[in-house]
Amino acid sequence: MIINRRSLLTTALTLGAMKAFPGLSYAQARPLVFATFTGSWEEAHKAVLVPAFRKANADATIVLDPMLSVDQIAKVNAAKANPPIDVMLHDPGPALVAIGQDLVEPYPIEKSACYKDLIAEAQEPMGPAPFFQVVGLTYNPEAVKTPPTSWADLWKPEFKGRVGITNLNSTLGTGWLVEIAKMRGGSEANVDPGFKALEELKPNLAAVAANPGALATLFQQGQIDISPGNFNAIQILKARGVPVEFVAPKEGAIAFKTTIHIVKNSANRELAFNLIEAALTPEVQATLMNPPYLIVPTNSKVTMGGEIARVLAKDTAELKQKFVFQDWKKINEQRSAWIERFNREIKI
Amino acid sequence: MGAAPASRDVTSYGMGLAVPLALFFLVFFVAPLLQLLWLSLHNDTAGLHWGLSQYQHFLTDPFSLGVLGSTLLLGAEVTLVCLMLGFPLAWLYQRVGPRLQTIIILIVLLPLLTSVVVRTFAWIVILGRQGIINATLQSLGIINTPLKLLYTQFGVVIALAQVQMPLMTLPLITALGRIDPNLDDASCSLGAGSWRTFFRIVLPLSLPGVIAGCTLTYAAAITAFITQSLVGGGQMLFMPMYLYQQASTLQNWPFAAAISIIFLLAVLAVVSVFTTLGRLSRGYGGT
């Protein structure tokens, strides 16, 4: 075969086009795309949820495309008619944004076998919660001899220059500020007391991390000894041998419903539903509750055990009593103003 | 395949060959940039109402202007540190044997071969409370309580200077290499001391390299999102983080677009100052 310039160019262009627009080659059969979260969530979903889903769905192909909630929204927003993602996973704030922008479908509750077994807080008609994220106090047991019991302990003089927090970009940072405001008589609609409390916290602040992940680094480096933190993030650190412990404050641990949604106009609606169903089954949730994942289940048929039962809640009744769910609809209304205020006021 | 006509103008090839890259830039750079501009000229997040309110908001807000100012200042500080440390290194490179030259080049290039994230994490380990600097100073008894280095402006400048150093050193090495070593000797034999030779001969002739290095370092330092946020932390706000916050967390795309356009113009202004200096220096170097 003689390769001339023209045929070479044609081949190159075709190959290039197929690379640039992969939809050309498999327009009919795009695999199910699930945008999970990065890090331990992705690992957990890859190891437990995906095999369970494939087993129940004749080895259907599925692609995990981990990214932050806000990035999922941006990506779907850019191609609403033909979204590149079929199943989205959201923190409570972004979930309401996605619903408000009409990016997700109502969950077909009547078809669902597991929905009715979810505890009441996890039943969300626009997309149920397959797990909760829990925020409490994390501390270094080598430096902090008496375990903290309350959010108020962060203000103790003994922690001068030892406290870490995150800014309000994250769900953790915003949720925590609301909780602090509540502790001082505020609410989701009024975080003024929270900002006043932050002002008083300044002598104790060693660092304002740009994201919750950075808090982990700060613990590892001994830059901070105590901070509000995510239960699951701490487990990774503990597994790596970093001296760090989690405790639910007596005011209640902040619980974020992480909700899972079928994207509107998804080409794989049926498979998307099946994936979400798999995520709600007691079997998958029970496996995810065990080490190393320690993900808090939402299906009431799952019996709490292990570290979760020890540190968080023994059963659904205790969970409801110890977890604080926040009103993110109210929070979203003013969140941008708070972020702006935080930018301006919190300089250390 | 027909042969090209013999009389074909050889210079016409130039434009034709640039077409693929030009098309690439048009589609993937100019078009998005225009889209960004279009978006920034809207008053609402849905992009329905035209107006300049995003720009008005930024330019009348002391806080936003402060973020812009501190970002530009950060770039200047990093560039200065890089120049102060990079120039002697480049100068040394021109005056040592080939074996040492290889070592110097390796040292200069090594940072480029590791990811920025890795380099930045190394700085967290160095600057931390129990990091190398604090541990050394404490064991020597110079300080009792650890210094706060991480999450400070100082920390960001030092880390960025190391991360961006190759961008300064490489142009300097090239520029200094082009200077005829005989000029040094000539200057000395005509009675000029070493300092006078440096300031009147070496420095002016190396100015193109200095300008190129400064431009590259400056542009890279002010846009270094990763290093700025990991070493600077969440309370030190620079333009890239401000942009990210508005675009991603708050989904306020028009304001984010306006921020990027303003940032782009500010950077272009600084770069054009560098270029003007470069043009002036060419005249200076020639006399």
XYZ file of C-alpha atoms in Angstrom:
635
model
C 0.000 0.000 0.000
C 1.306 3.378 -0.968
C 0.774 6.064 1.608
C 0.402 9.421 -0.032
C -0.092 12.705 1.659
C -3.809 12.832 1.093
C -4.648 9.419 2.511
C -2.381 10.050 5.465
C -4.136 13.331 6.163
C -7.584 11.721 5.875
C -6.638 8.970 8.276
C -5.089 11.404 10.694
C -8.135 13.653 10.617
C -10.505 10.728 11.137
C -8.496 9.413 14.044
C -8.261 12.886 15.474
C -12.007 13.412 15.147
C -12.735 10.107 16.830
C -10.458 11.068 19.671
C -11.941 14.543 19.982
C -15.556 13.431 19.688
C -15.711 9.915 21.152
C -19.489 10.053 20.743
C -18.971 9.431 17.001
C -17.788 5.902 17.538
C -20.307 4.711 20.094
C -23.183 7.115 19.821
C -25.716 4.371 20.501
C -24.175 2.627 23.467
C -22.530 5.070 25.830
C -21.787 3.346 29.134
C -23.500 4.550 32.263
C -21.499 7.458 33.701
C -21.568 7.946 37.467
C -19.957 11.109 38.799
C -18.946 10.101 42.291
C -16.674 12.101 44.613
C -12.903 11.855 44.469
C -10.742 10.017 46.978
C -12.117 7.462 49.398
C -15.655 7.727 47.958
C -14.418 6.716 44.549
C -12.453 3.801 46.033
C -15.481 2.627 48.005
C -17.840 2.869 45.041
C -15.411 1.147 42.716
C -14.878 -1.728 45.146
C -18.418 -2.288 46.398
C -21.160 -0.449 44.497
C -19.942 -1.100 40.946
C -19.572 -4.896 41.345
C -22.998 -5.102 43.022
C -24.562 -3.078 40.209
C -22.909 -5.091 37.452
C -23.940 -8.374 39.038
C -27.568 -7.313 39.115
C -27.505 -5.808 35.608
C -25.930 -8.425 33.352
C -22.464 -6.875 33.520
C -23.625 -3.528 32.170
C -20.711 -1.190 31.535
C -20.292 1.683 33.936
C -17.737 4.466 34.116
C -16.860 6.354 37.298
C -16.034 9.990 36.603
C -15.174 11.413 40.035
C -15.469 15.156 40.532
C -16.773 17.762 42.962
C -20.501 18.452 43.108
C -20.090 21.953 41.746
C -18.102 20.655 38.788
C -20.784 18.056 38.053
C -23.334 20.856 37.895
C -21.155 22.917 35.583
C -20.583 19.962 33.267
C -24.246 19.007 33.020
C -25.249 22.646 32.654
C -22.978 22.990 29.642
C -24.825 20.195 27.786
C -28.325 19.953 29.209
C -29.874 18.219 26.185
C -27.270 15.477 26.010
C -25.605 15.358 29.421
C -22.224 13.589 29.718
C -23.180 12.277 33.179
C -26.098 9.970 34.041
C -25.916 9.821 37.820
C -24.813 12.723 40.018
C -23.792 12.662 43.674
C -24.338 15.844 45.676
C -23.743 17.531 48.988
C -26.929 19.167 50.298
C -26.115 22.684 49.056
C -25.243 21.764 45.448
C -28.151 19.264 45.355
C -30.605 22.127 45.772
C -28.779 24.124 43.099
C -29.018 21.186 40.674
C -32.718 20.765 41.432
C -33.291 24.516 41.123
C -31.593 24.567 37.719
C -33.788 21.676 36.579
C -30.867 19.309 35.986
C -32.248 16.221 37.733
C -35.322 14.004 37.411
C -37.636 13.105 40.268
C -36.742 9.678 41.615
C -39.304 7.047 40.503
C -40.312 6.136 44.050
C -43.168 3.877 42.972
C -40.702 1.579 41.170
C -38.179 1.563 43.997
C -37.900 -1.423 46.317
C -35.560 0.212 48.846
C -36.797 3.803 49.077
C -39.426 3.087 51.753
C -36.812 1.400 53.961
C -34.653 4.512 54.098
C -34.821 6.489 57.306
C -37.073 9.515 56.932
C -34.235 12.039 56.572
C -32.803 10.135 53.601
C -36.090 10.034 51.679
C -35.764 12.841 49.169
C -38.166 12.642 46.208
C -35.701 14.357 43.850
C -32.929 11.895 44.722
C -32.503 9.794 47.878
C -29.484 9.810 50.187
C -27.381 6.609 49.995
C -25.202 7.743 52.888
C -24.620 10.549 55.371
C -21.458 12.495 55.892
C -20.853 13.390 59.510
C -18.918 16.356 60.823
C -17.707 16.532 64.385
C -14.544 17.486 66.268
C -11.258 15.924 65.244
C -8.212 16.191 67.465
C -4.712 14.881 67.970
C -4.898 12.608 71.068
C -1.156 13.022 71.681
C -1.468 16.782 72.139
C -5.036 16.995 73.466
C -5.169 14.839 76.586
C -8.803 15.409 77.592
C -11.029 14.665 74.606
C -13.166 17.687 73.622
C -16.899 17.359 74.161
C -18.384 20.507 72.655
C -17.858 22.928 69.768
C -17.245 25.514 72.500
C -14.009 23.719 73.437
C -12.358 25.212 70.345
C -12.391 28.576 72.143
C -10.492 27.280 75.196
C -7.314 29.286 75.866
C -5.237 26.095 75.952
C -5.756 25.772 72.188
C -4.163 29.143 71.454
C -2.738 28.891 67.926
C -3.722 25.216 67.587
C -7.153 25.316 65.922
C -7.748 24.721 62.212
C -10.904 25.520 60.251
C -11.766 25.639 56.545
C -13.186 28.564 54.636
C -16.785 28.587 53.440
C -16.081 27.190 49.970
C -16.737 23.737 51.352
C -19.959 22.239 52.680
C -18.015 21.463 55.855
C -16.952 25.079 56.404
C -20.402 26.520 55.771
C -22.242 23.848 57.778
C -19.895 24.333 60.719
C -20.366 28.117 60.733
C -24.150 27.625 60.841
C -23.776 25.230 63.773
C -21.599 27.733 65.644
C -24.170 30.428 64.973
C -26.916 28.158 66.357
C -24.863 27.475 69.461
C -24.825 31.235 70.089
C -28.479 31.843 69.402
C -28.432 32.205 65.631
C -29.936 30.047 62.906
C -29.656 29.160 59.220
C -31.137 32.568 58.472
C -28.919 34.466 60.905
C -25.228 33.589 61.140
C -24.188 36.915 62.690
C -23.486 35.221 66.051
C -21.322 32.733 64.152
C -19.169 35.466 62.655
C -18.856 37.109 66.075
C -17.738 33.761 67.473
C -15.174 33.422 64.653
C -13.805 36.840 65.580
C -13.248 35.578 69.135
C -11.682 32.398 67.796
C -8.919 34.286 65.967
C -6.257 34.014 68.738
C -6.719 30.246 68.647
C -6.666 29.920 64.864
C -3.513 28.372 63.452
C -4.829 27.947 59.934
C -7.793 28.526 57.663
C -7.500 25.719 55.139
C -8.570 26.260 51.543
C -10.441 22.942 51.542
C -11.220 20.114 53.990
C -8.536 17.936 52.386
C -5.888 20.434 53.433
C -6.927 19.976 57.077
C -5.630 16.414 56.863
C -2.216 17.675 55.775
C -2.184 20.180 58.626
C -2.855 17.430 61.176
C -0.110 15.316 59.660
C 2.362 18.183 59.896
C 1.428 19.021 63.468
C 0.304 22.469 62.300
C -3.017 22.070 64.134
C -4.243 19.886 67.023
C -8.008 20.321 66.807
C -10.537 21.205 64.116
C -14.023 20.506 62.877
C -13.663 17.510 60.589
C -15.346 14.884 58.481
C -15.686 11.434 60.077
C -14.656 9.641 56.888
C -11.667 11.876 56.150
C -10.335 11.069 59.625
C -10.561 7.319 59.018
C -8.107 7.607 56.113
C -5.649 9.495 58.297
C -6.037 6.986 61.123
C -5.435 4.116 58.732
C -2.172 5.828 57.736
C -1.089 5.935 61.364
C -1.623 9.655 61.998
C -2.640 10.219 65.643
C -6.110 11.676 65.203
C -9.493 10.956 66.773
C -13.082 11.886 66.012
C -15.678 12.834 68.583
C -19.300 13.868 68.103
C -19.844 17.081 70.086
C -22.640 17.121 72.633
C -24.523 19.732 70.555
C -24.873 16.963 67.956
C -22.756 15.978 64.977
C -23.574 17.791 61.752
C -24.966 15.318 59.207
C -24.940 16.081 55.504
C -27.308 14.072 53.367
C -25.363 13.078 50.315
C -27.993 12.579 47.667
C -27.804 10.652 44.412
C -29.744 11.801 41.341
C -30.774 10.718 37.851
C -29.665 13.451 35.452
C -32.431 14.902 33.306
C -32.291 13.769 29.648
C -29.941 10.936 30.562
C -29.493 8.421 27.763
C -29.268 5.616 30.339
C -32.245 6.384 32.532
C -33.018 2.747 33.303
C -29.463 1.821 34.265
C -29.145 5.023 36.267
C -32.163 4.014 38.313
C -30.734 0.529 38.815
C -27.430 1.946 40.031
C -29.159 4.139 42.585
C -31.264 1.183 43.722
C -28.071 -0.814 44.216
C -26.654 2.019 46.327
C -29.730 1.901 48.567
C -29.772 -1.859 49.208
C -28.979 -3.037 52.743
C -26.281 -5.382 51.369
C -24.245 -2.629 49.669
C -24.725 -0.218 52.557
C -23.739 -2.864 55.121
C -20.552 -3.648 53.206
C -19.719 0.052 52.914
C -20.217 0.459 56.652
C -17.380 -1.971 57.402
C -13.682 -1.026 57.392
C -11.936 0.439 55.560
C -14.867 2.513 54.237
C -16.940 3.246 57.380
C -19.677 4.984 55.407
C -22.775 5.842 57.462
C -25.772 3.870 56.136
C -29.247 5.325 55.503
C -31.220 2.109 55.060
C -32.973 1.333 58.331
C -32.523 -2.406 57.718
C -28.772 -2.082 58.160
C -27.689 -2.845 61.717
C -25.077 -0.355 62.845
C -21.822 -1.933 63.854
C -18.104 -1.451 64.363
C -16.547 2.005 64.566
C -19.768 3.723 63.481
C -21.739 2.166 66.342
C -18.935 3.031 68.759
C -18.373 6.661 67.795
C -21.572 7.820 66.101
C -24.771 5.898 66.757
C -25.798 2.375 67.763
C -29.073 2.397 65.833
C -31.409 4.586 63.811
C -33.065 6.002 66.913
C -29.756 7.179 68.357
C -28.674 8.470 64.966
C -31.753 10.678 64.747
C -31.118 11.945 68.227
C -27.403 12.667 67.783
C -27.317 13.966 64.212
C -28.186 17.526 63.303
C -29.623 18.067 59.819
C -29.472 21.622 58.546
C -31.830 23.587 56.343
C -29.713 24.031 53.231
C -32.473 25.803 51.363
C -32.129 28.672 53.837
C -28.337 28.375 53.842
C -28.097 28.616 50.047
C -30.105 31.836 50.042
C -27.342 33.757 51.798
C -24.272 31.598 51.240
C -22.615 33.884 48.716
C -22.985 36.846 51.065
C -21.385 34.800 53.870
C -18.500 33.742 51.657
C -17.908 37.372 50.773
C -18.054 38.370 54.436
C -15.681 35.550 55.391
C -13.243 36.697 52.674
C -13.231 40.165 54.170
C -13.285 39.526 57.891
C -11.244 36.414 58.526
C -7.630 37.432 58.203
C -5.131 35.944 60.612
C 1.152 14.588 -6.599
C 1.996 17.523 -8.828
C 5.260 19.323 -8.358
C 5.097 22.855 -7.083
C 5.582 25.501 -9.763
C 9.181 26.597 -9.947
C 8.307 30.269 -9.699
C 6.471 29.842 -6.413
C 7.292 32.480 -3.843
C 9.113 30.735 -1.016
C 7.764 33.135 1.595
C 4.147 32.111 0.937
C 4.789 28.786 2.654
C 5.091 30.477 6.010
C 1.458 31.502 6.293
C 0.150 28.199 4.981
C 2.056 26.193 7.530
C 0.786 28.349 10.358
C -2.852 27.660 9.472
C -3.337 24.494 11.581
C -2.029 26.148 14.727
C -3.923 29.354 13.931
C -7.147 27.371 13.532
C -6.440 25.545 16.765
C -5.968 28.822 18.615
C -9.043 30.308 16.982
C -11.271 27.433 18.058
C -9.819 26.619 21.456
C -8.488 29.968 22.620
C -10.028 32.970 20.866
C -13.568 31.597 20.766
C -13.702 30.708 24.498
C -12.134 34.055 25.296
C -14.859 35.850 23.343
C -17.459 33.739 25.101
C -15.912 34.770 28.406
C -16.098 38.426 27.412
C -19.709 37.991 26.270
C -20.633 36.375 29.595
C -18.895 39.066 31.629
C -21.080 41.723 30.022
C -24.239 40.379 31.653
C -25.819 41.509 34.892
C -27.467 38.223 35.899
C -26.176 34.691 36.324
C -28.542 33.356 33.655
C -26.900 35.677 31.090
C -30.059 37.424 29.904
C -29.525 41.080 30.769
C -26.686 43.027 29.208
C -24.766 45.439 31.367
C -21.498 46.425 32.943
C -22.508 45.836 36.539
C -19.989 42.987 37.061
C -17.118 45.293 36.162
C -18.621 48.105 38.181
C -18.934 45.775 41.160
C -15.275 44.721 40.933
C -13.772 48.127 40.204
C -15.689 50.001 42.914
C -15.114 47.341 45.561
C -12.004 48.025 47.678
C -11.872 44.378 48.726
C -11.760 43.033 45.144
C -9.199 45.660 44.150
C -7.203 44.655 47.200
C -7.170 41.032 46.025
C -5.975 42.172 42.582
C -3.322 44.398 44.138
C -1.999 41.719 46.478
C -1.836 39.217 43.606
C 0.172 41.603 41.419
C 2.413 42.408 44.382
C 2.930 38.711 45.088
C 4.088 38.263 41.492
C 6.534 41.158 41.844
C 7.989 39.729 45.072
C 8.414 36.256 43.623
C 10.006 37.669 40.452
C 12.442 39.734 42.494
C 13.479 36.750 44.639
C 13.904 34.592 41.530
C 16.030 37.264 39.854
C 18.222 37.799 42.908
C 18.851 34.064 43.298
C 18.758 33.072 39.637
C 21.192 35.632 38.234
C 24.243 34.532 40.281
C 23.466 30.917 39.393
C 23.287 31.689 35.670
C 26.447 33.790 35.947
C 28.224 30.935 37.729
C 27.089 28.526 35.020
C 28.985 30.506 32.389
C 32.189 30.434 34.421
C 32.572 26.798 35.458
C 33.797 23.689 33.695
C 31.544 21.410 31.626
C 31.070 18.894 34.449
C 29.802 21.501 36.880
C 27.669 22.968 34.088
C 25.881 19.636 33.736
C 25.275 19.543 37.466
C 23.932 23.091 37.522
C 21.616 22.419 34.579
C 20.392 19.272 36.306
C 19.692 21.183 39.494
C 17.853 23.885 37.561
C 15.801 21.409 35.550
C 15.072 18.963 38.373
C 12.110 20.946 39.721
C 10.557 20.946 36.243
C 10.660 17.167 36.204
C 8.510 16.795 39.334
C 4.882 17.843 39.532
C 4.002 21.204 41.062
C 1.803 19.415 43.602
C 4.720 17.312 44.816
C 7.016 20.331 45.028
C 4.381 22.267 46.924
C 3.807 19.447 49.408
C 7.549 19.354 49.987
C 7.307 23.006 50.998
C 4.517 22.196 53.443
C 6.862 19.687 55.072
C 9.701 22.226 55.131
C 7.702 25.195 56.424
C 5.401 23.386 58.873
C 5.434 23.786 62.646
C 7.447 20.594 63.012
C 9.041 21.135 59.629
C 12.713 21.190 58.759
C 13.237 24.916 59.347
C 11.489 25.049 62.726
C 13.054 21.787 63.900
C 16.547 23.001 63.025
C 16.121 26.419 64.621
C 14.671 24.829 67.757
C 17.420 22.248 68.110
C 20.007 25.020 67.755
C 18.232 26.885 70.545
C 17.655 29.972 68.405
C 13.905 29.927 68.952
C 11.732 28.421 71.683
C 8.328 28.310 70.034
C 7.986 27.340 66.352
C 7.764 30.220 63.896
C 4.643 30.529 61.798
C 5.897 30.054 58.239
C 3.162 28.040 56.578
C 0.053 30.029 55.619
C 1.954 33.312 55.505
C 2.846 35.643 52.643
C 6.515 34.867 53.278
C 5.892 31.147 52.879
C 4.013 31.633 49.626
C 6.760 33.828 48.158
C 9.537 31.382 49.067
C 7.661 28.332 47.804
C 6.631 30.044 44.569
C 10.167 31.300 43.997
C 11.491 27.753 44.133
C 8.671 26.329 42.041
C 9.100 28.953 39.297
C 12.895 29.306 39.470
C 13.664 27.379 36.238
C 11.585 29.869 34.256
C 13.962 32.608 35.389
C 17.264 30.727 35.286
C 16.988 29.164 31.834
C 16.512 32.434 29.864
C 19.279 34.010 31.960
C 21.708 31.189 31.178
C 20.961 31.596 27.471
C 21.318 35.379 27.571
C 24.578 35.316 29.546
C 25.921 32.619 27.230
C 25.541 34.912 24.259
C 27.792 37.581 25.757
C 31.305 37.449 24.336
C 33.636 36.695 27.316
C 36.271 38.882 25.671
C 34.147 41.916 26.519
C 34.850 41.314 30.208
C 38.558 41.212 29.626
C 38.420 44.256 27.373
C 36.526 46.188 30.033
C 39.067 45.183 32.695
C 42.062 46.017 30.560
C 40.555 49.434 29.924
C 40.607 50.024 33.659
C 37.075 49.185 34.820
C 36.697 47.284 38.085
C 34.624 44.103 38.384
C 31.488 45.905 39.603
C 31.745 48.542 36.919
C 32.191 45.816 34.300
C 29.161 44.008 35.664
C 26.878 47.020 35.699
C 28.064 48.596 32.424
C 28.722 45.464 30.319
C 27.228 42.209 31.631
C 23.946 43.465 33.028
C 22.903 45.593 30.015
C 23.787 42.811 27.581
C 21.850 40.239 29.578
C 18.747 42.432 29.841
C 16.784 40.551 27.145
C 17.196 37.383 29.214
C 16.263 39.236 32.405
C 13.113 40.597 30.769
C 12.138 37.196 29.355
C 12.769 35.482 32.688
C 10.837 38.118 34.629
C 7.851 37.913 32.271
C 7.662 34.123 32.491
C 8.170 33.993 36.252
C 5.687 36.775 36.885
C 2.941 35.231 34.759
C 3.485 31.800 36.294
C 3.634 33.083 39.887
C 0.404 35.068 39.891
C -1.608 32.258 38.300
C -0.164 29.424 40.426
C -3.446 28.239 41.951
C -2.085 25.089 43.593
C 0.920 26.575 45.378
C -0.994 29.692 46.404
C -3.823 27.756 48.014
C -1.761 24.946 49.583
C 0.956 27.116 51.108
C -1.148 30.267 51.510
C -4.216 28.607 52.970
C -7.830 29.630 52.885
C -7.616 33.073 54.416
C -5.120 34.495 51.949
C -7.103 35.285 48.872
C -5.417 35.750 45.509
C -7.055 36.201 42.126
C -7.033 32.524 41.003
C -8.752 31.394 44.223
C -11.178 34.333 44.065
C -12.064 33.304 40.533
C -12.502 29.673 41.492
C -14.697 30.601 44.429
C -17.022 32.700 42.287
C -17.170 30.276 39.367
C -17.303 26.955 41.154
C -18.661 27.353 44.660
C -21.048 30.203 43.929
C -21.760 29.418 40.262
C -21.667 33.165 39.606
C -20.226 32.849 36.121
C -20.686 36.444 34.880
C -18.775 37.875 37.845
C -16.130 35.166 37.522
C -15.840 36.024 33.812
C -15.448 39.709 34.630
C -12.762 38.852 37.210
C -10.830 36.845 34.638
C -11.057 39.593 32.012
C -9.837 42.195 34.523
C -7.076 39.859 35.679
C -6.084 39.202 32.075
C -5.894 42.925 31.314
C -3.903 43.614 34.466
C -1.408 40.891 33.596
C -1.176 42.137 30.000
C -0.448 45.615 31.345
C 2.382 44.309 33.530
C 3.791 42.183 30.722
C 3.714 45.129 28.330
C 5.683 47.157 30.878
C 8.288 44.379 30.811
C 8.300 44.385 27.000
C 8.705 48.143 26.854
C 11.622 47.883 29.260
C 13.040 45.204 26.988
C 12.776 47.462 23.940
C 14.430 50.323 25.812
C 17.175 47.998 27.004
C 18.003 46.998 23.458
C 18.871 50.630 22.752
C 20.840 50.834 25.982
C 22.750 47.633 25.304
C 23.709 48.894 21.866
C 25.363 52.123 22.957
